[in-house]
mmCIF file of C-alpha atoms in Angstrom:
data_model
loop_
_atom_site.group_PDB
_atom_site.id
_atom_site.type_symbol
_atom_site.label_atom_id
_atom_site.label_comp_id
_atom_site.label_asym_id
_atom_site.label_seq_id
_atom_site.Cartn_x
_atom_site.Cartn_y
_atom_site.Cartn_z
ATOM 1 C CA MET A 3 85.271 130.241 94.188
ATOM 2 C CA GLY A 4 83.504 126.890 94.560
ATOM 3 C CA LYS A 5 86.058 125.063 92.447
ATOM 4 C CA LEU A 6 88.923 126.384 94.567
ATOM 5 C CA LYS A 7 87.202 125.229 97.775
ATOM 6 C CA GLY A 8 86.598 121.820 96.218
ATOM 7 C CA PHE A 9 90.265 121.567 95.236
ATOM 8 C CA LYS A 10 91.353 122.581 98.745
ATOM 9 C CA ASP A 11 89.016 119.987 100.263
ATOM 10 C CA PHE A 12 90.442 117.364 97.877
ATOM 11 C CA ILE A 13 94.033 118.200 98.864
ATOM 12 C CA MET A 14 93.215 118.270 102.590
ATOM 13 C CA GLU A 15 91.246 114.989 102.515
ATOM 14 C CA GLU A 16 93.040 112.312 104.508
ATOM 15 C CA GLU A 17 91.411 109.349 102.781
ATOM 16 C CA GLY A 18 93.097 110.113 99.469
ATOM 17 C CA MET A 19 96.683 110.811 98.661
ATOM 18 C CA GLY A 20 98.461 112.610 101.473
ATOM 19 C CA THR A 21 100.547 115.742 101.196
ATOM 20 C CA VAL A 22 103.763 113.812 101.783
ATOM 21 C CA GLU A 23 103.058 111.483 98.869
ATOM 22 C CA LEU A 24 102.206 114.432 96.630
ATOM 23 C CA ILE A 25 105.459 116.187 97.546
ATOM 24 C CA LEU A 26 107.460 113.005 96.927
ATOM 25 C CA ILE A 27 105.938 112.629 93.457
ATOM 26 C CA ILE A 28 106.794 116.256 92.632
ATOM 27 C CA VAL A 29 110.371 115.797 93.886
ATOM 28 C CA VAL A 30 110.836 112.662 91.774
ATOM 29 C CA LEU A 31 109.487 114.426 88.669
ATOM 30 C CA ILE A 32 111.792 117.409 89.223
ATOM 31 C CA GLY A 33 114.718 115.019 89.731
ATOM 32 C CA LEU A 34 113.956 113.247 86.455
ATOM 33 C CA VAL A 35 113.795 116.564 84.611
ATOM 34 C CA ILE A 36 117.159 117.592 86.077
ATOM 35 C CA ILE A 37 118.764 114.232 85.232
ATOM 36 C CA PHE A 38 117.452 114.137 81.658
ATOM 37 C CA LYS A 39 117.610 117.899 80.999
ATOM 38 C CA ASN A 40 120.040 117.653 78.058
ATOM 39 C CA GLN A 41 118.159 114.787 76.424
ATOM 40 C CA LEU A 42 114.847 116.635 76.814
ATOM 41 C CA ARG A 43 116.322 119.829 75.354
ATOM 42 C CA THR A 44 117.698 117.897 72.356
ATOM 43 C CA LEU A 45 114.377 116.129 71.830
ATOM 44 C CA VAL A 46 112.362 119.354 71.942
ATOM 45 C CA THR A 47 114.812 121.094 69.604
ATOM 46 C CA ASN A 48 114.583 118.254 67.087
ATOM 47 C CA VAL A 49 110.795 118.196 67.260
ATOM 48 C CA PHE A 50 110.563 121.940 66.595
ATOM 49 C CA LYS A 51 113.058 121.679 63.716
ATOM 50 C CA LYS A 52 110.939 118.918 62.166
ATOM 51 C CA ILE A 53 107.747 120.954 62.633
ATOM 52 C CA THR A 54 109.402 123.976 60.990
ATOM 53 C CA GLN A 55 110.641 121.894 58.054
ATOM 54 C CA ASP A 56 107.245 120.260 57.559
ATOM 55 C CA SER A 57 105.404 123.581 57.773
ATOM 56 C CA ASN A 58 107.732 125.021 55.113
ATOM 57 C CA THR A 59 106.882 122.157 52.746
ATOM 58 C CA VAL A 60 103.155 122.646 53.343
ATOM 59 C CA MET A 61 103.382 126.399 52.699
ATOM 60 C CA SER A 62 105.220 126.000 49.347
#
């Protein structure tokens, strides 16, 4: 329970990053994911294909 209280205190602290800034960062990250969704999907698919191919060569 102590960690959760510490996290809440960190979020509520006015000296650090404010809630508005945190929300703006999250919105920008979500926007980037939406914009580059197809490229990210292609990249992840290619990475998993490569991992599968490499694991097949290691197993044989």
